Amino acid sequence: RKEVEQDPGPFNVPEGATVAFNCTYSNSASQSFFWYRQDCRKEPKLLMSVYSSGNEDGRFTAQLNRASQYISLLIRDSKLSDSATYLCVVTGFQKLVFGTGTRLLVSP
Amino acid sequence: EPEVTQTPSHQVTQMGQEVILRCVPISNHLYFYWYRQILGQKVEFLVSFYNNEISEKSEIFDDQFSVERPDGSNFTLKIRSTKLEDSAMYFCASSDREDSYNEQFFGPGTRLTVL
């Protein structure tokens, strides 16, 4: 089983749509959880950390279910600039373990 | 805003040659990392480095790879004898805390092409 699994997409949505991404992880000892964003041929950039209580940052909401080993990201009111690959990331202690990413394409 | 820098942005080399990829981490950071991403694949951890020692390394990081902090600012990744399958984007990252709750800041990457 892969350490971090994501649907690769692409998700094609119109501007203004709400889109949700999911991710599962295999290591129950994972301590921290993140969503990173990666634009084509660029470095990953932290979008937000994910907490069990759920957290929101503007149009973005992340949720963690430790019992199910499941992480989600919800993007509301999609913008053209949201087009990117969204990487689900978990950690043990120091290293980051990345999923393959879910590609989002937002069209006018 | 402080950032991680990497040079060169693109390196082309012949199979069997040695390459050194350079990184300048954020100045007050103490923890350094190398990751790689083969085209179309996921980002993979290679090695973490703290206090002039490797603290963790992956199976990918075999005897052909080494890391060094030769001075107070640079952090390098050396591949001794490159193989075709070493072609990838190599990202350096740094953080100012040991634990994983803290953000790792990534550099823009070096694209390595092995011919």
XYZ file of N, CA and C in Angstrom:
669
model
N 0.852 -1.190 0.000
C 0.000 0.000 0.000
C 0.890 1.242 0.000
N 0.546 2.224 -0.836
C 1.330 3.449 -0.887
C 1.241 4.191 0.435
N 2.326 4.905 0.786
C 2.333 5.651 2.047
C 1.274 6.748 2.055
N 1.153 7.446 0.934
C 0.164 8.513 0.815
C -0.501 8.358 -0.548
N -1.817 8.217 -0.551
C -2.540 8.002 -1.804
C -3.468 9.156 -2.099
N -3.427 9.587 -3.334
C -4.306 10.638 -3.818
C -4.824 10.278 -5.189
N -6.003 10.765 -5.512
C -6.541 10.671 -6.859
C -5.758 11.661 -7.718
N -5.101 11.206 -8.792
C -4.260 12.131 -9.567
C -5.031 13.172 -10.370
N -6.353 12.928 -10.568
C -7.142 13.863 -11.362
C -6.829 13.696 -12.849
N -6.949 14.743 -13.690
C -7.213 16.115 -13.275
C -8.687 16.368 -12.940
N -8.877 17.325 -12.056
C -10.203 17.831 -11.756
C -10.371 19.103 -12.591
N -11.336 19.070 -13.500
C -11.617 20.249 -14.321
C -12.874 20.915 -13.781
N -12.751 22.158 -13.299
C -13.903 22.843 -12.718
C -13.982 24.248 -13.274
N -15.200 24.822 -13.316
C -15.326 26.215 -13.749
C -15.001 27.161 -12.589
N -14.646 28.368 -12.931
C -14.448 29.389 -11.895
C -15.669 29.464 -10.994
N -15.424 29.632 -9.703
C -16.519 29.761 -8.762
C -16.992 28.456 -8.161
N -16.535 27.347 -8.726
C -16.977 26.037 -8.229
C -16.299 25.714 -6.894
N -16.902 24.764 -6.195
C -16.297 24.191 -4.992
C -15.754 22.812 -5.359
N -14.534 22.543 -4.931
C -13.903 21.260 -5.270
C -13.260 20.677 -4.012
N -13.314 19.360 -3.916
C -12.761 18.682 -2.741
C -11.759 17.621 -3.167
N -10.643 17.569 -2.450
C -9.627 16.546 -2.678
C -9.500 15.691 -1.430
N -9.219 14.417 -1.652
C -9.045 13.501 -0.535
C -7.699 12.819 -0.607
N -7.306 12.287 0.518
C -5.990 11.659 0.621
C -6.062 10.645 1.763
N -5.433 9.500 1.578
C -5.313 8.551 2.686
C -3.846 8.254 2.913
N -3.494 7.929 4.149
C -2.112 7.615 4.478
C -2.060 6.309 5.243
N -0.928 5.627 5.141
C -0.848 4.267 5.684
C -0.187 4.195 7.061
N 0.651 5.171 7.392
C 1.396 5.096 8.641
C 0.628 5.772 9.779
N 0.076 4.970 10.653
C -0.732 5.527 11.744
C 0.103 6.336 12.733
N 1.434 6.210 12.658
C 2.303 6.980 13.564
C 2.612 8.370 13.017
N 2.116 8.684 11.851
C 2.366 10.017 11.274
C 1.914 11.092 12.246
N 2.722 12.131 12.359
C 2.473 13.139 13.387
C 1.883 14.425 12.842
N 2.269 14.802 11.641
C 1.838 16.090 11.095
C 1.343 15.900 9.679
N 0.476 16.812 9.288
C -0.206 16.662 8.005
C -0.313 18.030 7.344
N -0.086 18.040 6.046
C -0.062 19.312 5.339
C -0.675 19.145 3.959
N -1.113 20.249 3.399
C -1.366 20.357 1.966
C -0.344 21.343 1.403
N 0.359 20.901 0.374
C 1.269 21.755 -0.372
C 0.679 21.975 -1.757
N 1.074 23.062 -2.353
C 0.679 23.363 -3.717
C 1.943 23.366 -4.568
N 1.850 22.779 -5.777
C 2.987 22.784 -6.693
C 2.520 23.228 -8.069
N 3.076 24.328 -8.535
C 2.831 24.761 -9.907
C 3.803 24.024 -10.823
N 3.471 23.995 -12.104
C 4.237 23.196 -13.066
C 5.724 23.531 -13.019
N 6.532 22.506 -12.760
C 7.997 22.633 -12.762
C 8.526 23.613 -11.721
N 7.741 23.815 -10.651
C 8.176 24.690 -9.569
C 8.301 23.885 -8.278
N 8.798 24.537 -7.233
C 8.942 23.866 -5.955
C 7.607 23.775 -5.231
N 7.443 22.763 -4.354
C 6.242 22.709 -3.516
C 6.221 23.883 -2.544
N 5.024 24.412 -2.323
C 4.866 25.498 -1.349
C 3.745 25.140 -0.389
N 3.978 25.389 0.882
C 2.993 25.052 1.895
C 1.720 25.851 1.693
N 0.610 25.129 1.589
C -0.702 25.771 1.500
C -1.284 25.922 2.904
N -1.340 24.809 3.613
C -1.830 24.867 4.990
C -1.522 23.579 5.734
N -1.406 23.714 7.041
C -1.302 22.547 7.904
C -2.708 22.011 8.148
N -2.792 20.762 8.571
C -4.090 20.119 8.779
C -4.162 19.625 10.203
N -5.230 19.980 10.913
C -5.395 19.591 12.312
C -6.672 18.770 12.456
N -6.692 17.973 13.515
C -7.854 17.108 13.752
C -9.134 17.915 13.927
N -8.991 19.105 14.458
C -10.167 19.942 14.700
C -10.651 20.614 13.425
N -9.874 20.455 12.346
C -10.219 21.133 11.099
C -9.737 22.565 11.140
N -9.321 23.062 10.017
C -8.896 24.449 9.983
C -9.209 25.069 8.637
N -9.385 26.380 8.684
C -9.834 27.120 7.516
C -8.895 28.304 7.294
N -8.608 28.554 6.025
C -7.795 29.710 5.663
C -8.433 30.328 4.430
N -9.276 31.300 4.635
C -9.970 31.925 3.517
C -10.885 30.929 2.821
N -10.606 30.702 1.554
C -11.454 29.791 0.764
C -11.082 28.318 0.949
N -10.063 28.061 1.716
C -9.537 26.703 1.867
C -9.874 26.145 3.252
N -10.379 24.898 3.255
C -10.669 24.214 4.513
C -10.036 22.838 4.479
N -9.290 22.507 5.523
C -8.642 21.198 5.602
C -9.180 20.443 6.798
N -9.250 19.132 6.643
C -9.780 18.283 7.709
C -8.936 17.025 7.821
N -8.786 16.539 9.037
C -8.031 15.315 9.288
C -8.897 14.355 10.085
N -8.936 13.113 9.667
C -9.611 12.056 10.423
C -8.559 11.004 10.742
N -8.027 11.054 11.960
C -6.931 10.139 12.327
C -7.411 8.687 12.361
N -8.643 8.470 12.796
C -9.148 7.089 12.902
C -9.204 6.428 11.535
N -9.609 7.191 10.525
C -9.707 6.659 9.165
C -8.440 6.892 8.362
N -7.494 7.643 8.924
C -6.242 7.982 8.227
C -6.554 8.659 6.905
N -7.333 9.720 7.013
C -7.926 10.377 5.851
C -7.791 11.887 6.033
N -7.383 12.549 4.954
C -7.193 14.004 4.979
C -7.965 14.580 3.797
N -8.558 15.749 4.002
C -9.298 16.364 2.902
C -8.935 17.836 2.778
N -9.172 18.347 1.578
C -9.006 19.773 1.299
C -10.193 20.222 0.479
N -10.840 21.296 0.922
C -11.983 21.858 0.215
C -11.604 23.253 -0.255
N -11.828 23.521 -1.523
C -11.579 24.856 -2.071
C -12.921 25.409 -2.536
N -13.291 26.535 -1.957
C -14.546 27.190 -2.347
C -14.258 28.318 -3.318
N -15.243 28.646 -4.155
C -15.137 29.789 -5.067
C -13.815 29.751 -5.836
N -13.592 28.671 -6.565
C -12.321 28.462 -7.269
C -11.971 29.642 -8.166
N -10.677 29.972 -8.162
C -10.140 31.017 -9.034
C -9.242 30.370 -10.095
N -9.052 31.090 -11.205
C -8.141 30.585 -12.238
C -6.761 30.308 -11.649
N -6.349 31.158 -10.703
C -5.025 31.030 -10.088
C -4.905 29.823 -9.160
N -6.007 29.151 -8.895
C -5.942 27.927 -8.082
C -5.466 26.726 -8.906
N -5.390 26.875 -10.222
C -4.928 25.779 -11.078
C -3.500 25.401 -10.692
N -3.312 24.165 -10.279
C -2.025 23.691 -9.773
C -2.200 22.221 -9.403
N -1.117 21.637 -8.899
C -1.200 20.289 -8.329
C -1.156 20.409 -6.814
N -2.079 19.737 -6.150
C -2.189 19.818 -4.692
C -1.632 18.529 -4.093
N -0.629 18.696 -3.253
C 0.117 17.573 -2.701
C -0.282 17.339 -1.252
N -0.698 16.140 -0.971
C -0.988 15.721 0.401
C 0.328 15.244 1.012
N 0.658 15.723 2.178
C 1.970 15.444 2.774
C 1.790 15.027 4.235
N 2.451 13.947 4.610
C 2.438 13.523 6.012
C 3.884 13.380 6.472
N 4.073 13.379 7.782
C 5.433 13.255 8.295
C 5.495 12.203 9.396
N 6.707 11.678 9.609
C 6.980 10.852 10.778
C 7.633 11.723 11.812
N 8.796 12.176 11.527
C 9.462 13.104 12.426
C 10.047 14.278 11.646
N 11.028 13.996 10.818
C 11.645 15.094 10.075
C 11.235 15.107 8.612
N 11.291 13.941 7.997
C 11.092 13.942 6.545
C 9.618 14.136 6.204
N 9.399 14.709 5.037
C 8.060 14.842 4.489
C 7.826 13.694 3.522
N 6.644 13.094 3.593
C 6.261 12.023 2.673
C 5.125 12.567 1.817
N 5.365 12.648 0.527
C 4.422 13.272 -0.395
C 3.555 12.248 -1.084
N 2.310 12.633 -1.347
C 1.492 11.905 -2.289
C 1.865 12.335 -3.703
N 1.287 11.650 -4.679
C 1.601 11.969 -6.077
C 0.953 13.271 -6.517
N -0.029 13.739 -5.749
C -0.660 15.011 -6.084
C -1.936 14.845 -6.873
N -2.813 15.833 -6.719
C -4.054 15.907 -7.488
C -4.016 17.182 -8.297
N -4.184 17.040 -9.600
C -4.106 18.201 -10.485
C -5.468 18.865 -10.601
N -5.496 20.174 -10.409
C -6.712 20.962 -10.531
C -6.569 21.941 -11.685
N -7.578 21.953 -12.567
C -7.631 22.909 -13.667
C -8.912 23.704 -13.528
N -8.789 25.002 -13.320
C -9.948 25.880 -13.192
C -10.072 26.667 -14.491
N -11.229 26.576 -15.109
C -11.419 27.235 -16.407
C -12.411 28.390 -16.294
N -12.294 29.387 -17.212
C -13.180 30.567 -17.151
C -14.622 30.177 -17.443
N 11.557 38.864 1.897
C 11.310 37.598 2.586
C 12.457 36.631 2.306
N 13.025 36.031 3.364
C 14.142 35.098 3.134
C 13.693 33.899 2.313
N 14.616 33.371 1.518
C 14.273 32.233 0.685
C 15.475 31.323 0.519
N 15.195 30.091 0.143
C 16.228 29.118 -0.172
C 16.594 29.308 -1.645
N 17.872 29.351 -1.925
C 18.313 29.474 -3.320
C 19.099 28.236 -3.722
N 19.055 27.916 -5.015
C 19.758 26.745 -5.522
C 20.444 27.095 -6.839
N 21.639 26.534 -7.016
C 22.356 26.697 -8.287
C 23.008 25.378 -8.691
N 23.101 25.096 -9.985
C 22.487 25.857 -11.072
C 21.000 25.543 -11.168
N 20.291 26.249 -12.017
C 18.883 25.927 -12.207
C 18.733 24.694 -13.094
N 19.683 24.498 -13.990
C 19.661 23.334 -14.868
C 21.086 22.846 -15.077
N 21.303 21.555 -14.887
C 22.615 20.948 -15.068
C 22.463 19.775 -16.025
N 23.277 19.803 -17.081
C 23.295 18.682 -18.017
C 24.658 18.006 -17.887
N 24.651 16.681 -17.765
C 25.905 15.971 -17.573
C 25.876 14.639 -18.310
N 27.039 14.094 -18.537
C 27.150 12.776 -19.161
C 27.116 11.697 -18.074
N 26.537 10.579 -18.413
C 26.500 9.434 -17.508
C 27.906 9.121 -17.006
N 28.018 8.871 -15.712
C 29.312 8.550 -15.124
C 30.055 9.739 -14.564
N 29.612 10.931 -14.897
C 30.259 12.143 -14.381
C 29.756 12.472 -12.983
N 30.573 13.224 -12.258
C 30.194 13.710 -10.928
C 29.503 15.057 -11.065
N 28.463 15.257 -10.267
C 27.820 16.568 -10.232
C 27.696 17.024 -8.776
N 27.747 18.323 -8.596
C 27.509 18.928 -7.285
C 26.403 19.949 -7.432
N 25.348 19.746 -6.668
C 24.232 20.678 -6.662
C 24.340 21.524 -5.402
N 24.135 22.822 -5.574
C 24.370 23.747 -4.460
C 23.090 24.402 -3.979
N 23.070 24.653 -2.699
C 21.901 25.245 -2.049
C 22.399 26.235 -1.004
N 21.697 27.344 -0.884
C 21.928 28.257 0.232
C 20.626 28.300 1.027
N 20.602 27.638 2.186
C 19.380 27.632 2.999
C 19.111 29.015 3.608
N 17.943 29.178 4.200
C 17.615 30.411 4.904
C 18.577 30.553 6.084
N 19.067 31.772 6.319
C 20.269 31.965 7.132
C 20.152 31.493 8.579
N 19.010 31.570 9.219
C 18.936 31.144 10.618
C 18.414 29.713 10.769
N 18.292 28.996 9.666
C 17.820 27.617 9.713
C 18.972 26.669 9.993
N 18.641 25.593 10.705
C 19.669 24.647 11.131
C 19.461 23.244 10.563
N 18.293 23.001 9.971
C 17.959 21.669 9.476
C 17.827 21.753 7.968
N 18.477 20.837 7.273
C 18.553 20.912 5.822
C 18.171 19.569 5.213
N 17.587 19.649 4.025
C 17.041 18.456 3.390
C 17.287 18.510 1.881
N 17.376 17.328 1.291
C 17.315 17.198 -0.161
C 16.166 16.251 -0.501
N 15.409 16.654 -1.525
C 14.356 15.838 -2.093
C 14.585 15.783 -3.597
N 14.002 14.782 -4.238
C 14.057 14.778 -5.693
C 12.671 14.448 -6.250
N 12.450 14.864 -7.488
C 11.193 14.565 -8.171
C 11.507 14.206 -9.611
N 11.363 12.925 -9.922
C 11.470 12.480 -11.311
C 10.244 12.990 -12.049
N 10.425 13.382 -13.313
C 9.344 13.981 -14.089
C 8.082 13.123 -14.060
N 6.986 13.726 -13.650
C 5.706 13.029 -13.630
C 5.480 12.180 -12.399
N 6.450 12.195 -11.472
C 6.318 11.365 -10.273
C 6.269 12.243 -9.019
N 6.161 11.589 -7.879
C 6.010 12.343 -6.634
C 7.357 12.846 -6.120
N 7.294 13.799 -5.231
C 8.486 14.296 -4.552
C 8.940 13.237 -3.534
N 10.239 12.914 -3.569
C 10.766 11.861 -2.691
C 11.880 12.403 -1.804
N 11.841 12.033 -0.547
C 12.870 12.417 0.410
C 14.176 11.692 0.112
N 15.284 12.429 0.171
C 16.603 11.808 0.030
C 17.338 11.759 1.366
N 17.489 12.940 2.008
C 18.358 13.009 3.171
C 18.025 14.242 4.006
N 18.233 14.111 5.313
C 18.155 15.272 6.202
C 19.493 15.436 6.915
N 19.817 16.649 7.294
C 21.166 16.992 7.757
C 21.066 18.018 8.858
N 21.755 17.760 9.970
C 21.743 18.684 11.094
C 23.059 18.579 11.827
N 23.603 19.710 12.230
C 24.820 19.722 13.040
C 25.945 18.949 12.364
N 26.060 19.162 11.051
C 27.126 18.538 10.240
C 27.050 17.023 10.158
N 25.860 16.504 10.372
C 25.697 15.051 10.258
C 24.393 14.732 9.532
N 24.389 13.590 8.842
C 23.141 13.086 8.284
C 22.286 12.565 9.432
N 21.041 13.029 9.527
C 20.165 12.536 10.585
C 19.201 11.467 10.087
N 18.896 11.483 8.821
C 18.054 10.439 8.234
C 18.314 10.394 6.729
N 18.255 9.200 6.157
C 18.386 9.095 4.705
C 17.474 8.000 4.188
N 17.101 8.118 2.920
C 16.205 7.128 2.325
C 17.023 6.067 1.598
N 16.308 5.065 1.110
C 16.967 3.985 0.341
C 17.582 4.510 -0.952
N 17.027 5.600 -1.465
C 17.566 6.176 -2.703
C 18.980 6.704 -2.465
N 19.221 7.216 -1.278
C 20.484 7.883 -0.940
C 21.538 6.824 -0.667
N 22.104 6.268 -1.759
C 23.103 5.207 -1.601
C 24.514 5.801 -1.617
N 25.509 4.947 -1.772
C 26.906 5.387 -1.675
C 27.308 6.375 -2.768
N 26.494 6.490 -3.798
C 26.803 7.445 -4.872
C 26.489 8.886 -4.464
N 25.717 9.027 -3.385
C 25.294 10.344 -2.945
C 26.071 10.753 -1.689
N 26.330 12.041 -1.579
C 26.878 12.571 -0.328
C 26.413 14.017 -0.171
N 26.381 14.471 1.074
C 26.015 15.853 1.352
C 27.084 16.475 2.230
N 27.149 17.795 2.126
C 28.183 18.509 2.851
C 27.716 19.932 3.102
N 28.185 20.466 4.223
C 27.991 21.887 4.467
C 29.407 22.461 4.572
N 29.981 22.856 3.438
C 31.402 23.209 3.403
C 31.737 24.517 4.113
N 30.733 25.379 4.263
C 30.958 26.641 4.957
C 29.675 27.008 5.671
N 29.586 28.226 6.168
C 28.424 28.584 6.971
C 27.159 28.835 6.192
N 27.244 28.808 4.845
C 26.049 29.162 4.096
C 25.623 28.099 3.098
N 26.549 27.360 2.498
C 26.183 26.429 1.448
C 25.875 25.038 1.983
N 25.003 24.352 1.268
C 24.669 22.956 1.558
C 24.660 22.256 0.208
N 25.500 21.242 0.043
C 25.658 20.638 -1.286
C 25.246 19.179 -1.307
N 24.805 18.757 -2.483
C 24.520 17.350 -2.766
C 25.440 16.928 -3.897
N 26.234 15.894 -3.661
C 27.139 15.384 -4.691
C 26.655 14.015 -5.143
N 26.624 13.837 -6.449
C 26.374 12.513 -7.015
C 27.671 12.111 -7.702
N 28.271 11.020 -7.243
C 29.638 10.677 -7.673
C 29.707 10.229 -9.113
N 28.859 9.355 -9.521
C 28.887 8.791 -10.866
C 27.446 8.708 -11.346
N 27.023 9.721 -12.076
C 25.602 9.833 -12.397
C 25.126 8.718 -13.326
N 23.861 8.345 -13.119
C 23.202 7.358 -13.969
C 22.049 8.060 -14.687
N 21.571 7.415 -15.750
C 20.437 7.998 -16.482
C 19.256 8.243 -15.548
N 19.038 7.296 -14.635
C 17.879 7.383 -13.744
C 18.029 8.448 -12.654
N 19.174 9.112 -12.591
C 19.325 10.241 -11.664
C 18.718 11.523 -12.238
N 18.310 11.492 -13.489
C 17.673 12.665 -14.091
C 16.391 12.979 -13.335
N 16.319 14.193 -12.804
C 15.194 14.574 -11.951
C 15.359 16.032 -11.577
N 14.344 16.562 -10.899
C 14.442 17.868 -10.260
C 14.871 17.613 -8.817
N 15.894 18.303 -8.378
C 16.388 18.150 -7.011
C 16.066 19.421 -6.224
N 15.318 19.239 -5.138
C 14.920 20.360 -4.304
C 15.672 20.315 -2.973
N 16.198 21.448 -2.590
C 16.765 21.638 -1.262
C 15.687 22.289 -0.397
N 15.682 21.967 0.885
C 14.742 22.594 1.815
C 15.439 22.845 3.138
N 14.914 23.796 3.889
C 15.472 24.043 5.217
C 14.354 24.398 6.188
N 14.633 24.185 7.466
C 13.680 24.564 8.510
C 14.462 24.981 9.743
N 13.775 25.683 10.639
C 14.491 26.171 11.822
C 14.174 25.357 13.066
N 13.348 24.306 12.879
C 13.048 23.432 14.008
C 13.187 21.997 13.586
N 13.453 21.166 14.571
C 13.694 19.756 14.295
C 12.406 19.016 13.997
N 11.346 19.368 14.703
C 10.150 18.558 14.589
C 9.382 18.906 13.329
N 8.538 17.991 12.936
C 7.900 18.092 11.638
C 6.732 19.057 11.622
N 6.419 19.666 12.770
C 5.312 20.610 12.768
C 5.700 21.911 12.078
N 7.009 22.093 11.957
C 7.464 23.348 11.390
C 7.608 23.243 9.890
N 7.348 24.326 9.203
C 7.373 24.308 7.748
C 8.786 24.111 7.230
N 8.910 23.296 6.206
C 10.150 23.196 5.450
C 10.010 24.096 4.228
N 10.965 24.982 4.056
C 10.943 25.915 2.937
C 11.783 25.336 1.802
N 11.201 25.285 0.633
C 11.861 24.662 -0.507
C 12.512 25.707 -1.412
N 13.662 25.351 -1.976
C 14.274 26.149 -3.022
C 13.606 25.864 -4.359
N 13.978 26.624 -5.395
C 13.326 26.480 -6.707
C 13.744 25.229 -7.470
N 14.752 24.531 -6.983
C 15.148 23.275 -7.599
C 16.253 23.413 -8.633
N 16.962 22.304 -8.824
C 17.927 22.154 -9.923
C 17.446 21.003 -10.778
N 17.270 21.280 -12.056
C 16.877 20.210 -12.976
C 18.147 19.531 -13.474
N 18.326 18.265 -13.135
C 19.494 17.499 -13.559
C 19.102 16.595 -14.717
N 19.827 16.729 -15.818
C 19.622 15.875 -16.983
C 20.900 15.080 -17.212
N 20.774 13.753 -17.166
C 21.921 12.870 -17.390
C 21.762 12.232 -18.764
N 22.753 12.446 -19.623
C 22.684 11.921 -21.001
C 23.522 10.658 -21.161
